[in-house]
mmCIF file with all atom_site columns, C-alpha atoms in Angstrom:
data_model
loop_
_atom_site.group_PDB
_atom_site.id
_atom_site.type_symbol
_atom_site.label_atom_id
_atom_site.label_alt_id
_atom_site.label_comp_id
_atom_site.label_asym_id
_atom_site.label_entity_id
_atom_site.label_seq_id
_atom_site.pdbx_PDB_ins_code
_atom_site.Cartn_x
_atom_site.Cartn_y
_atom_site.Cartn_z
_atom_site.occupancy
_atom_site.B_iso_or_equiv
_atom_site.pdbx_formal_charge
_atom_site.auth_seq_id
_atom_site.auth_comp_id
_atom_site.auth_asym_id
_atom_site.auth_atom_id
_atom_site.pdbx_PDB_model_num
ATOM 1   C CA . UNK U 1 1   ? -34.060 -22.178 13.199 1.00 50.00 ? 1384 UNK U CA 1
ATOM 2   C CA . UNK U 1 2   ? -35.833 -25.558 13.575 1.00 53.00 ? 1385 UNK U CA 1
ATOM 3   C CA . UNK U 1 3   ? -33.593 -28.521 14.393 1.00 48.00 ? 1386 UNK U CA 1
ATOM 4   C CA . UNK U 1 4   ? -34.313 -30.289 11.103 1.00 64.00 ? 1387 UNK U CA 1
ATOM 5   C CA . UNK U 1 5   ? -33.404 -27.138 9.167  1.00 67.00 ? 1388 UNK U CA 1
ATOM 6   C CA . UNK U 1 6   ? -30.187 -26.814 11.159 1.00 78.00 ? 1389 UNK U CA 1
ATOM 7   C CA . UNK U 1 7   ? -29.338 -30.446 10.411 1.00 89.00 ? 1390 UNK U CA 1
ATOM 8   C CA . UNK U 1 8   ? -29.848 -29.861 6.691  1.00 93.00 ? 1391 UNK U CA 1
ATOM 9   C CA . UNK U 1 9   ? -27.678 -26.755 6.745  1.00 94.00 ? 1392 UNK U CA 1
ATOM 10  C CA . UNK U 1 10  ? -24.997 -28.642 8.682  1.00 94.00 ? 1393 UNK U CA 1
ATOM 11  C CA . UNK U 1 11  ? -25.089 -31.482 6.134  1.00 96.00 ? 1394 UNK U CA 1
ATOM 12  C CA . UNK U 1 12  ? -24.762 -29.017 3.266  1.00 97.00 ? 1395 UNK U CA 1
ATOM 13  C CA . UNK U 1 13  ? -21.814 -27.240 4.876  1.00 97.00 ? 1396 UNK U CA 1
ATOM 14  C CA . UNK U 1 14  ? -20.099 -30.536 5.602  1.00 97.00 ? 1397 UNK U CA 1
ATOM 15  C CA . UNK U 1 15  ? -20.583 -31.678 2.004  1.00 97.00 ? 1398 UNK U CA 1
ATOM 16  C CA . UNK U 1 16  ? -19.327 -28.338 0.666  1.00 97.00 ? 1399 UNK U CA 1
ATOM 17  C CA . UNK U 1 17  ? -16.252 -28.521 2.904  1.00 97.00 ? 1400 UNK U CA 1
ATOM 18  C CA . UNK U 1 18  ? -15.506 -32.045 1.673  1.00 97.00 ? 1401 UNK U CA 1
ATOM 19  C CA . UNK U 1 19  ? -15.889 -31.022 -1.977 1.00 97.00 ? 1402 UNK U CA 1
ATOM 20  C CA . UNK U 1 20  ? -13.654 -27.996 -1.411 1.00 96.00 ? 1403 UNK U CA 1
ATOM 21  C CA . UNK U 1 21  ? -11.015 -30.231 0.175  1.00 95.00 ? 1404 UNK U CA 1
ATOM 22  C CA . UNK U 1 22  ? -11.183 -32.681 -2.724 1.00 95.00 ? 1405 UNK U CA 1
ATOM 23  C CA . UNK U 1 23  ? -11.034 -30.323 -5.662 1.00 93.00 ? 1406 UNK U CA 1
ATOM 24  C CA . UNK U 1 24  ? -11.029 -26.678 -4.696 1.00 94.00 ? 1407 UNK U CA 1
ATOM 25  C CA . UNK U 1 25  ? -13.742 -24.061 -5.280 1.00 95.00 ? 1408 UNK U CA 1
ATOM 26  C CA . UNK U 1 26  ? -14.490 -25.268 -8.819 1.00 93.00 ? 1409 UNK U CA 1
ATOM 27  C CA . UNK U 1 27  ? -15.878 -28.509 -7.378 1.00 94.00 ? 1410 UNK U CA 1
ATOM 28  C CA . UNK U 1 28  ? -18.289 -26.681 -5.088 1.00 96.00 ? 1411 UNK U CA 1
ATOM 29  C CA . UNK U 1 29  ? -21.628 -26.003 -6.738 1.00 95.00 ? 1412 UNK U CA 1
ATOM 30  C CA . UNK U 1 30  ? -25.024 -25.883 -5.082 1.00 96.00 ? 1413 UNK U CA 1
ATOM 31  C CA . UNK U 1 31  ? -26.154 -28.851 -7.149 1.00 95.00 ? 1414 UNK U CA 1
ATOM 32  C CA . UNK U 1 32  ? -23.070 -30.942 -6.317 1.00 96.00 ? 1415 UNK U CA 1
ATOM 33  C CA . UNK U 1 33  ? -23.348 -30.061 -2.636 1.00 97.00 ? 1416 UNK U CA 1
ATOM 34  C CA . UNK U 1 34  ? -27.024 -31.046 -2.570 1.00 96.00 ? 1417 UNK U CA 1
ATOM 35  C CA . UNK U 1 35  ? -26.228 -34.388 -4.194 1.00 96.00 ? 1418 UNK U CA 1
ATOM 36  C CA . UNK U 1 36  ? -23.322 -35.053 -1.811 1.00 96.00 ? 1419 UNK U CA 1
ATOM 37  C CA . UNK U 1 37  ? -25.500 -34.185 1.193  1.00 95.00 ? 1420 UNK U CA 1
ATOM 38  C CA . UNK U 1 38  ? -28.294 -36.424 -0.167 1.00 94.00 ? 1421 UNK U CA 1
ATOM 39  C CA . UNK U 1 39  ? -30.952 -33.726 0.090  1.00 93.00 ? 1422 UNK U CA 1
ATOM 40  C CA . UNK U 1 40  ? -33.509 -32.446 -2.389 1.00 92.00 ? 1423 UNK U CA 1
ATOM 41  C CA . UNK U 1 41  ? -32.317 -30.376 -5.341 1.00 90.00 ? 1424 UNK U CA 1
ATOM 42  C CA . UNK U 1 42  ? -33.943 -27.259 -3.920 1.00 93.00 ? 1425 UNK U CA 1
ATOM 43  C CA . UNK U 1 43  ? -32.566 -27.618 -0.370 1.00 94.00 ? 1426 UNK U CA 1
ATOM 44  C CA . UNK U 1 44  ? -29.231 -25.844 -1.020 1.00 95.00 ? 1427 UNK U CA 1
ATOM 45  C CA . UNK U 1 45  ? -31.054 -22.876 -2.533 1.00 94.00 ? 1428 UNK U CA 1
ATOM 46  C CA . UNK U 1 46  ? -33.203 -22.515 0.591  1.00 94.00 ? 1429 UNK U CA 1
ATOM 47  C CA . UNK U 1 47  ? -30.106 -22.165 2.769  1.00 95.00 ? 1430 UNK U CA 1
ATOM 48  C CA . UNK U 1 48  ? -27.686 -20.245 0.545  1.00 96.00 ? 1431 UNK U CA 1
ATOM 49  C CA . UNK U 1 49  ? -28.296 -17.425 -1.936 1.00 95.00 ? 1432 UNK U CA 1
ATOM 50  C CA . UNK U 1 50  ? -25.619 -18.644 -4.331 1.00 96.00 ? 1433 UNK U CA 1
ATOM 51  C CA . UNK U 1 51  ? -22.201 -20.287 -4.534 1.00 96.00 ? 1434 UNK U CA 1
ATOM 52  C CA . UNK U 1 52  ? -20.461 -17.271 -3.012 1.00 96.00 ? 1435 UNK U CA 1
ATOM 53  C CA . UNK U 1 53  ? -22.770 -17.407 -0.010 1.00 97.00 ? 1436 UNK U CA 1
ATOM 54  C CA . UNK U 1 54  ? -22.019 -21.112 0.432  1.00 97.00 ? 1437 UNK U CA 1
ATOM 55  C CA . UNK U 1 55  ? -18.254 -20.638 0.072  1.00 97.00 ? 1438 UNK U CA 1
ATOM 56  C CA . UNK U 1 56  ? -18.442 -17.749 2.530  1.00 97.00 ? 1439 UNK U CA 1
ATOM 57  C CA . UNK U 1 57  ? -20.071 -20.017 5.095  1.00 97.00 ? 1440 UNK U CA 1
ATOM 58  C CA . UNK U 1 58  ? -17.400 -22.700 4.622  1.00 97.00 ? 1441 UNK U CA 1
ATOM 59  C CA . UNK U 1 59  ? -14.589 -20.141 4.783  1.00 97.00 ? 1442 UNK U CA 1
ATOM 60  C CA . UNK U 1 60  ? -16.088 -18.595 7.903  1.00 97.00 ? 1443 UNK U CA 1
ATOM 61  C CA . UNK U 1 61  ? -16.264 -21.949 9.640  1.00 97.00 ? 1444 UNK U CA 1
ATOM 62  C CA . UNK U 1 62  ? -12.640 -22.670 8.787  1.00 97.00 ? 1445 UNK U CA 1
ATOM 63  C CA . UNK U 1 63  ? -11.492 -19.259 10.050 1.00 97.00 ? 1446 UNK U CA 1
ATOM 64  C CA . UNK U 1 64  ? -13.306 -19.945 13.310 1.00 98.00 ? 1447 UNK U CA 1
ATOM 65  C CA . UNK U 1 65  ? -11.617 -23.351 13.482 1.00 98.00 ? 1448 UNK U CA 1
ATOM 66  C CA . UNK U 1 66  ? -8.240  -21.693 12.869 1.00 98.00 ? 1449 UNK U CA 1
ATOM 67  C CA . UNK U 1 67  ? -8.818  -19.237 15.719 1.00 98.00 ? 1450 UNK U CA 1
ATOM 68  C CA . UNK U 1 68  ? -9.918  -22.018 18.083 1.00 98.00 ? 1451 UNK U CA 1
ATOM 69  C CA . UNK U 1 69  ? -6.853  -24.118 17.246 1.00 98.00 ? 1452 UNK U CA 1
ATOM 70  C CA . UNK U 1 70  ? -4.582  -21.158 17.959 1.00 98.00 ? 1453 UNK U CA 1
ATOM 71  C CA . UNK U 1 71  ? -6.383  -20.513 21.248 1.00 98.00 ? 1454 UNK U CA 1
ATOM 72  C CA . UNK U 1 72  ? -6.127  -24.185 22.201 1.00 97.00 ? 1455 UNK U CA 1
ATOM 73  C CA . UNK U 1 73  ? -2.415  -24.216 21.399 1.00 97.00 ? 1456 UNK U CA 1
ATOM 74  C CA . UNK U 1 74  ? -1.780  -21.106 23.473 1.00 97.00 ? 1457 UNK U CA 1
ATOM 75  C CA . UNK U 1 75  ? -3.638  -22.624 26.430 1.00 96.00 ? 1458 UNK U CA 1
ATOM 76  C CA . UNK U 1 76  ? -1.460  -25.764 26.428 1.00 94.00 ? 1459 UNK U CA 1
ATOM 77  C CA . UNK U 1 77  ? 1.021   -25.742 29.322 1.00 90.00 ? 1460 UNK U CA 1
ATOM 78  C CA . UNK U 1 78  ? 4.615   -25.918 28.109 1.00 87.00 ? 1461 UNK U CA 1
ATOM 79  C CA . UNK U 1 79  ? 8.062   -25.132 29.408 1.00 87.00 ? 1462 UNK U CA 1
ATOM 80  C CA . UNK U 1 80  ? 9.756   -25.709 26.056 1.00 91.00 ? 1463 UNK U CA 1
ATOM 81  C CA . UNK U 1 81  ? 7.884   -23.293 23.786 1.00 94.00 ? 1464 UNK U CA 1
ATOM 82  C CA . UNK U 1 82  ? 6.234   -19.891 23.965 1.00 96.00 ? 1465 UNK U CA 1
ATOM 83  C CA . UNK U 1 83  ? 2.503   -19.299 23.496 1.00 97.00 ? 1466 UNK U CA 1
ATOM 84  C CA . UNK U 1 84  ? 3.352   -17.382 20.309 1.00 97.00 ? 1467 UNK U CA 1
ATOM 85  C CA . UNK U 1 85  ? 5.303   -20.319 18.884 1.00 97.00 ? 1468 UNK U CA 1
ATOM 86  C CA . UNK U 1 86  ? 2.449   -22.735 19.657 1.00 97.00 ? 1469 UNK U CA 1
ATOM 87  C CA . UNK U 1 87  ? -0.144  -20.389 18.118 1.00 98.00 ? 1470 UNK U CA 1
ATOM 88  C CA . UNK U 1 88  ? 1.940   -19.964 14.961 1.00 97.00 ? 1471 UNK U CA 1
ATOM 89  C CA . UNK U 1 89  ? 2.543   -23.699 14.714 1.00 96.00 ? 1472 UNK U CA 1
ATOM 90  C CA . UNK U 1 90  ? -1.218  -24.298 14.990 1.00 97.00 ? 1473 UNK U CA 1
ATOM 91  C CA . UNK U 1 91  ? -1.850  -21.698 12.269 1.00 97.00 ? 1474 UNK U CA 1
ATOM 92  C CA . UNK U 1 92  ? 0.448   -23.375 9.750  1.00 95.00 ? 1475 UNK U CA 1
ATOM 93  C CA . UNK U 1 93  ? -0.729  -26.876 10.622 1.00 94.00 ? 1476 UNK U CA 1
ATOM 94  C CA . UNK U 1 94  ? -4.370  -25.928 10.011 1.00 95.00 ? 1477 UNK U CA 1
ATOM 95  C CA . UNK U 1 95  ? -3.333  -24.400 6.675  1.00 94.00 ? 1478 UNK U CA 1
ATOM 96  C CA . UNK U 1 96  ? -1.487  -27.598 5.759  1.00 92.00 ? 1479 UNK U CA 1
ATOM 97  C CA . UNK U 1 97  ? -4.396  -29.794 6.875  1.00 92.00 ? 1480 UNK U CA 1
ATOM 98  C CA . UNK U 1 98  ? -6.924  -27.774 4.847  1.00 93.00 ? 1481 UNK U CA 1
ATOM 99  C CA . UNK U 1 99  ? -4.941  -26.352 1.916  1.00 92.00 ? 1482 UNK U CA 1
ATOM 100 C CA . UNK U 1 100 ? -7.911  -25.612 -0.353 1.00 94.00 ? 1483 UNK U CA 1
ATOM 101 C CA . UNK U 1 101 ? -9.762  -23.923 2.500  1.00 95.00 ? 1484 UNK U CA 1
ATOM 102 C CA . UNK U 1 102 ? -6.703  -21.836 3.273  1.00 95.00 ? 1485 UNK U CA 1
ATOM 103 C CA . UNK U 1 103 ? -6.233  -20.864 -0.349 1.00 93.00 ? 1486 UNK U CA 1
ATOM 104 C CA . UNK U 1 104 ? -9.888  -19.841 -0.546 1.00 94.00 ? 1487 UNK U CA 1
ATOM 105 C CA . UNK U 1 105 ? -9.445  -17.556 2.464  1.00 94.00 ? 1488 UNK U CA 1
ATOM 106 C CA . UNK U 1 106 ? -5.915  -16.231 1.896  1.00 92.00 ? 1489 UNK U CA 1
ATOM 107 C CA . UNK U 1 107 ? -4.578  -17.456 -1.440 1.00 82.00 ? 1490 UNK U CA 1
ATOM 108 C CA . UNK U 1 108 ? -6.326  -15.023 -3.727 1.00 82.00 ? 1491 UNK U CA 1
ATOM 109 C CA . UNK U 1 109 ? -6.432  -17.508 -6.619 1.00 81.00 ? 1492 UNK U CA 1
ATOM 110 C CA . UNK U 1 110 ? -10.230 -17.755 -6.510 1.00 89.00 ? 1493 UNK U CA 1
ATOM 111 C CA . UNK U 1 111 ? -12.226 -14.549 -6.292 1.00 89.00 ? 1494 UNK U CA 1
ATOM 112 C CA . UNK U 1 112 ? -15.634 -14.565 -4.674 1.00 92.00 ? 1495 UNK U CA 1
ATOM 113 C CA . UNK U 1 113 ? -17.838 -12.010 -2.967 1.00 93.00 ? 1496 UNK U CA 1
ATOM 114 C CA . UNK U 1 114 ? -17.728 -12.620 0.795  1.00 95.00 ? 1497 UNK U CA 1
ATOM 115 C CA . UNK U 1 115 ? -20.945 -12.517 2.761  1.00 96.00 ? 1498 UNK U CA 1
ATOM 116 C CA . UNK U 1 116 ? -21.367 -10.002 5.613  1.00 96.00 ? 1499 UNK U CA 1
ATOM 117 C CA . UNK U 1 117 ? -21.039 -12.922 8.048  1.00 95.00 ? 1500 UNK U CA 1
ATOM 118 C CA . UNK U 1 118 ? -17.671 -13.913 6.562  1.00 96.00 ? 1501 UNK U CA 1
ATOM 119 C CA . UNK U 1 119 ? -16.507 -10.302 6.698  1.00 97.00 ? 1502 UNK U CA 1
ATOM 120 C CA . UNK U 1 120 ? -17.404 -10.227 10.412 1.00 97.00 ? 1503 UNK U CA 1
ATOM 121 C CA . UNK U 1 121 ? -15.620 -13.525 11.013 1.00 97.00 ? 1504 UNK U CA 1
ATOM 122 C CA . UNK U 1 122 ? -12.536 -12.289 9.162  1.00 97.00 ? 1505 UNK U CA 1
ATOM 123 C CA . UNK U 1 123 ? -12.526 -9.065  11.194 1.00 97.00 ? 1506 UNK U CA 1
ATOM 124 C CA . UNK U 1 124 ? -12.835 -11.094 14.392 1.00 98.00 ? 1507 UNK U CA 1
ATOM 125 C CA . UNK U 1 125 ? -9.892  -13.278 13.366 1.00 98.00 ? 1508 UNK U CA 1
ATOM 126 C CA . UNK U 1 126 ? -7.803  -10.203 12.498 1.00 97.00 ? 1509 UNK U CA 1
ATOM 127 C CA . UNK U 1 127 ? -8.568  -8.717  15.908 1.00 97.00 ? 1510 UNK U CA 1
ATOM 128 C CA . UNK U 1 128 ? -7.586  -11.956 17.603 1.00 98.00 ? 1511 UNK U CA 1
ATOM 129 C CA . UNK U 1 129 ? -4.349  -12.217 15.599 1.00 97.00 ? 1512 UNK U CA 1
ATOM 130 C CA . UNK U 1 130 ? -3.494  -8.644  16.626 1.00 97.00 ? 1513 UNK U CA 1
ATOM 131 C CA . UNK U 1 131 ? -4.152  -9.541  20.278 1.00 97.00 ? 1514 UNK U CA 1
ATOM 132 C CA . UNK U 1 132 ? -1.726  -12.461 19.956 1.00 97.00 ? 1515 UNK U CA 1
ATOM 133 C CA . UNK U 1 133 ? 0.895   -10.064 18.572 1.00 97.00 ? 1516 UNK U CA 1
ATOM 134 C CA . UNK U 1 134 ? 0.368   -7.515  21.352 1.00 97.00 ? 1517 UNK U CA 1
ATOM 135 C CA . UNK U 1 135 ? 0.563   -10.183 24.062 1.00 97.00 ? 1518 UNK U CA 1
ATOM 136 C CA . UNK U 1 136 ? 3.768   -11.555 22.541 1.00 97.00 ? 1519 UNK U CA 1
ATOM 137 C CA . UNK U 1 137 ? 5.213   -8.050  22.589 1.00 97.00 ? 1520 UNK U CA 1
ATOM 138 C CA . UNK U 1 138 ? 4.141   -7.618  26.219 1.00 96.00 ? 1521 UNK U CA 1
ATOM 139 C CA . UNK U 1 139 ? 5.972   -10.820 27.178 1.00 96.00 ? 1522 UNK U CA 1
ATOM 140 C CA . UNK U 1 140 ? 8.989   -9.775  25.087 1.00 96.00 ? 1523 UNK U CA 1
ATOM 141 C CA . UNK U 1 141 ? 8.625   -12.621 22.608 1.00 96.00 ? 1524 UNK U CA 1
ATOM 142 C CA . UNK U 1 142 ? 8.207   -10.216 19.679 1.00 96.00 ? 1525 UNK U CA 1
ATOM 143 C CA . UNK U 1 143 ? 10.012  -6.960  18.947 1.00 96.00 ? 1526 UNK U CA 1
ATOM 144 C CA . UNK U 1 144 ? 8.463   -3.891  20.566 1.00 92.00 ? 1527 UNK U CA 1
ATOM 145 C CA . UNK U 1 145 ? 7.696   -1.986  17.375 1.00 91.00 ? 1528 UNK U CA 1
ATOM 146 C CA . UNK U 1 146 ? 4.268   -0.774  16.279 1.00 93.00 ? 1529 UNK U CA 1
ATOM 147 C CA . UNK U 1 147 ? 1.927   -3.795  16.299 1.00 92.00 ? 1530 UNK U CA 1
ATOM 148 C CA . UNK U 1 148 ? 0.449   -2.516  13.019 1.00 92.00 ? 1531 UNK U CA 1
ATOM 149 C CA . UNK U 1 149 ? 3.872   -3.213  11.468 1.00 94.00 ? 1532 UNK U CA 1
ATOM 150 C CA . UNK U 1 150 ? 4.862   -6.323  13.395 1.00 95.00 ? 1533 UNK U CA 1
ATOM 151 C CA . UNK U 1 151 ? 1.525   -8.115  12.851 1.00 96.00 ? 1534 UNK U CA 1
ATOM 152 C CA . UNK U 1 152 ? 1.704   -8.076  9.048  1.00 96.00 ? 1535 UNK U CA 1
ATOM 153 C CA . UNK U 1 153 ? 5.376   -9.132  9.145  1.00 95.00 ? 1536 UNK U CA 1
ATOM 154 C CA . UNK U 1 154 ? 4.471   -12.120 11.314 1.00 97.00 ? 1537 UNK U CA 1
ATOM 155 C CA . UNK U 1 155 ? 1.562   -12.982 9.033  1.00 96.00 ? 1538 UNK U CA 1
ATOM 156 C CA . UNK U 1 156 ? 3.815   -12.865 5.952  1.00 95.00 ? 1539 UNK U CA 1
ATOM 157 C CA . UNK U 1 157 ? 6.105   -15.438 7.598  1.00 95.00 ? 1540 UNK U CA 1
ATOM 158 C CA . UNK U 1 158 ? 3.199   -17.695 8.503  1.00 96.00 ? 1541 UNK U CA 1
ATOM 159 C CA . UNK U 1 159 ? 1.593   -17.288 5.087  1.00 94.00 ? 1542 UNK U CA 1
ATOM 160 C CA . UNK U 1 160 ? 4.864   -18.208 3.390  1.00 92.00 ? 1543 UNK U CA 1
ATOM 161 C CA . UNK U 1 161 ? 5.180   -21.349 5.490  1.00 91.00 ? 1544 UNK U CA 1
ATOM 162 C CA . UNK U 1 162 ? 1.510   -22.188 4.921  1.00 91.00 ? 1545 UNK U CA 1
ATOM 163 C CA . UNK U 1 163 ? 1.835   -21.845 1.163  1.00 88.00 ? 1546 UNK U CA 1
ATOM 164 C CA . UNK U 1 164 ? 5.136   -23.765 0.998  1.00 82.00 ? 1547 UNK U CA 1
ATOM 165 C CA . UNK U 1 165 ? 3.316   -27.024 1.634  1.00 70.00 ? 1548 UNK U CA 1
ATOM 166 C CA . UNK U 1 166 ? 0.969   -26.259 -1.256 1.00 54.00 ? 1549 UNK U CA 1
ATOM 167 C CA . UNK U 1 167 ? 3.948   -25.975 -3.582 1.00 52.00 ? 1550 UNK U CA 1
ATOM 168 C CA . UNK U 1 168 ? 4.918   -29.503 -2.641 1.00 50.00 ? 1551 UNK U CA 1
ATOM 169 C CA . UNK U 1 169 ? 1.414   -30.909 -2.929 1.00 46.00 ? 1552 UNK U CA 1
ATOM 170 C CA . UNK U 1 170 ? 0.978   -29.246 -6.317 1.00 48.00 ? 1553 UNK U CA 1
ATOM 171 C CA . UNK U 1 171 ? 4.381   -30.626 -7.449 1.00 43.00 ? 1554 UNK U CA 1
ATOM 172 C CA . UNK U 1 172 ? 5.516   -27.142 -8.407 1.00 44.00 ? 1555 UNK U CA 1
ATOM 173 C CA . UNK U 1 173 ? 8.908   -27.891 -6.875 1.00 44.00 ? 1556 UNK U CA 1
ATOM 174 C CA . UNK U 1 174 ? 10.937  -30.908 -5.874 1.00 48.00 ? 1557 UNK U CA 1
ATOM 175 C CA . UNK U 1 175 ? 9.996   -32.256 -2.459 1.00 48.00 ? 1558 UNK U CA 1
ATOM 176 C CA . UNK U 1 176 ? 13.634  -32.038 -1.346 1.00 55.00 ? 1559 UNK U CA 1
ATOM 177 C CA . UNK U 1 177 ? 13.454  -28.246 -1.588 1.00 54.00 ? 1560 UNK U CA 1
ATOM 178 C CA . UNK U 1 178 ? 10.312  -27.827 0.515  1.00 55.00 ? 1561 UNK U CA 1
ATOM 179 C CA . UNK U 1 179 ? 9.165   -28.627 4.024  1.00 57.00 ? 1562 UNK U CA 1
ATOM 180 C CA . UNK U 1 180 ? 7.773   -31.740 5.583  1.00 67.00 ? 1563 UNK U CA 1
ATOM 181 C CA . UNK U 1 181 ? 5.620   -31.708 8.707  1.00 73.00 ? 1564 UNK U CA 1
ATOM 182 C CA . UNK U 1 182 ? 8.635   -32.787 10.783 1.00 82.00 ? 1565 UNK U CA 1
ATOM 183 C CA . UNK U 1 183 ? 10.610  -29.744 9.578  1.00 82.00 ? 1566 UNK U CA 1
ATOM 184 C CA . UNK U 1 184 ? 7.964   -27.202 10.501 1.00 86.00 ? 1567 UNK U CA 1
ATOM 185 C CA . UNK U 1 185 ? 8.833   -26.586 14.190 1.00 91.00 ? 1568 UNK U CA 1
ATOM 186 C CA . UNK U 1 186 ? 12.507  -26.088 13.334 1.00 91.00 ? 1569 UNK U CA 1
ATOM 187 C CA . UNK U 1 187 ? 11.827  -23.728 10.426 1.00 90.00 ? 1570 UNK U CA 1
ATOM 188 C CA . UNK U 1 188 ? 9.192   -21.791 12.367 1.00 93.00 ? 1571 UNK U CA 1
ATOM 189 C CA . UNK U 1 189 ? 11.571  -21.346 15.298 1.00 94.00 ? 1572 UNK U CA 1
ATOM 190 C CA . UNK U 1 190 ? 14.200  -19.988 12.937 1.00 93.00 ? 1573 UNK U CA 1
ATOM 191 C CA . UNK U 1 191 ? 11.674  -17.610 11.326 1.00 93.00 ? 1574 UNK U CA 1
ATOM 192 C CA . UNK U 1 192 ? 10.354  -16.283 14.635 1.00 95.00 ? 1575 UNK U CA 1
ATOM 193 C CA . UNK U 1 193 ? 13.869  -15.488 15.794 1.00 94.00 ? 1576 UNK U CA 1
ATOM 194 C CA . UNK U 1 194 ? 13.975  -12.780 13.115 1.00 93.00 ? 1577 UNK U CA 1
ATOM 195 C CA . UNK U 1 195 ? 11.163  -10.975 14.952 1.00 94.00 ? 1578 UNK U CA 1
ATOM 196 C CA . UNK U 1 196 ? 12.436  -11.620 18.483 1.00 95.00 ? 1579 UNK U CA 1
ATOM 197 C CA . UNK U 1 197 ? 13.867  -8.793  20.607 1.00 93.00 ? 1580 UNK U CA 1
ATOM 198 C CA . UNK U 1 198 ? 17.657  -8.556  20.318 1.00 87.00 ? 1581 UNK U CA 1
#
């Protein structure tokens, strides 16, 4: 792909990501993205088949970012926390930093047809998440049950924590009943203890 074409695609994806962050999927249209990226009206249609294709590209980039943040967190040297704890903390923090992106990928409140590229990216993330689970079991940080059972249980915990911040931001509950960023490590530690070997 020529450099100029790549730059245009990058600008479109950046604009789409910003619009998604500001107002959710309803704010992301090919026309709005083209205007925000300051490109011609036809440029978005040369790079993306339709809105679903564009949202798939944004979601795929965010899933890749989520994986990289978990990997970075695991690689950090620490004597006070486990690699699993750091990976889980990174997961929830990315979800809290990009709530509309997270809801697009995992919330289920906006239905769109994922592109084959997004499906591959999602499969890659699922494989990575399973590897994190298996490694945590190997180091006796997680219970030694079937990883196909333990993985979804861990994800349910993380998803619940990820979505709890959205309840606050959407004012669906009083802030005193939810979590603040400072509470997250404490609450996550408590949650992970439920899946730790006895």
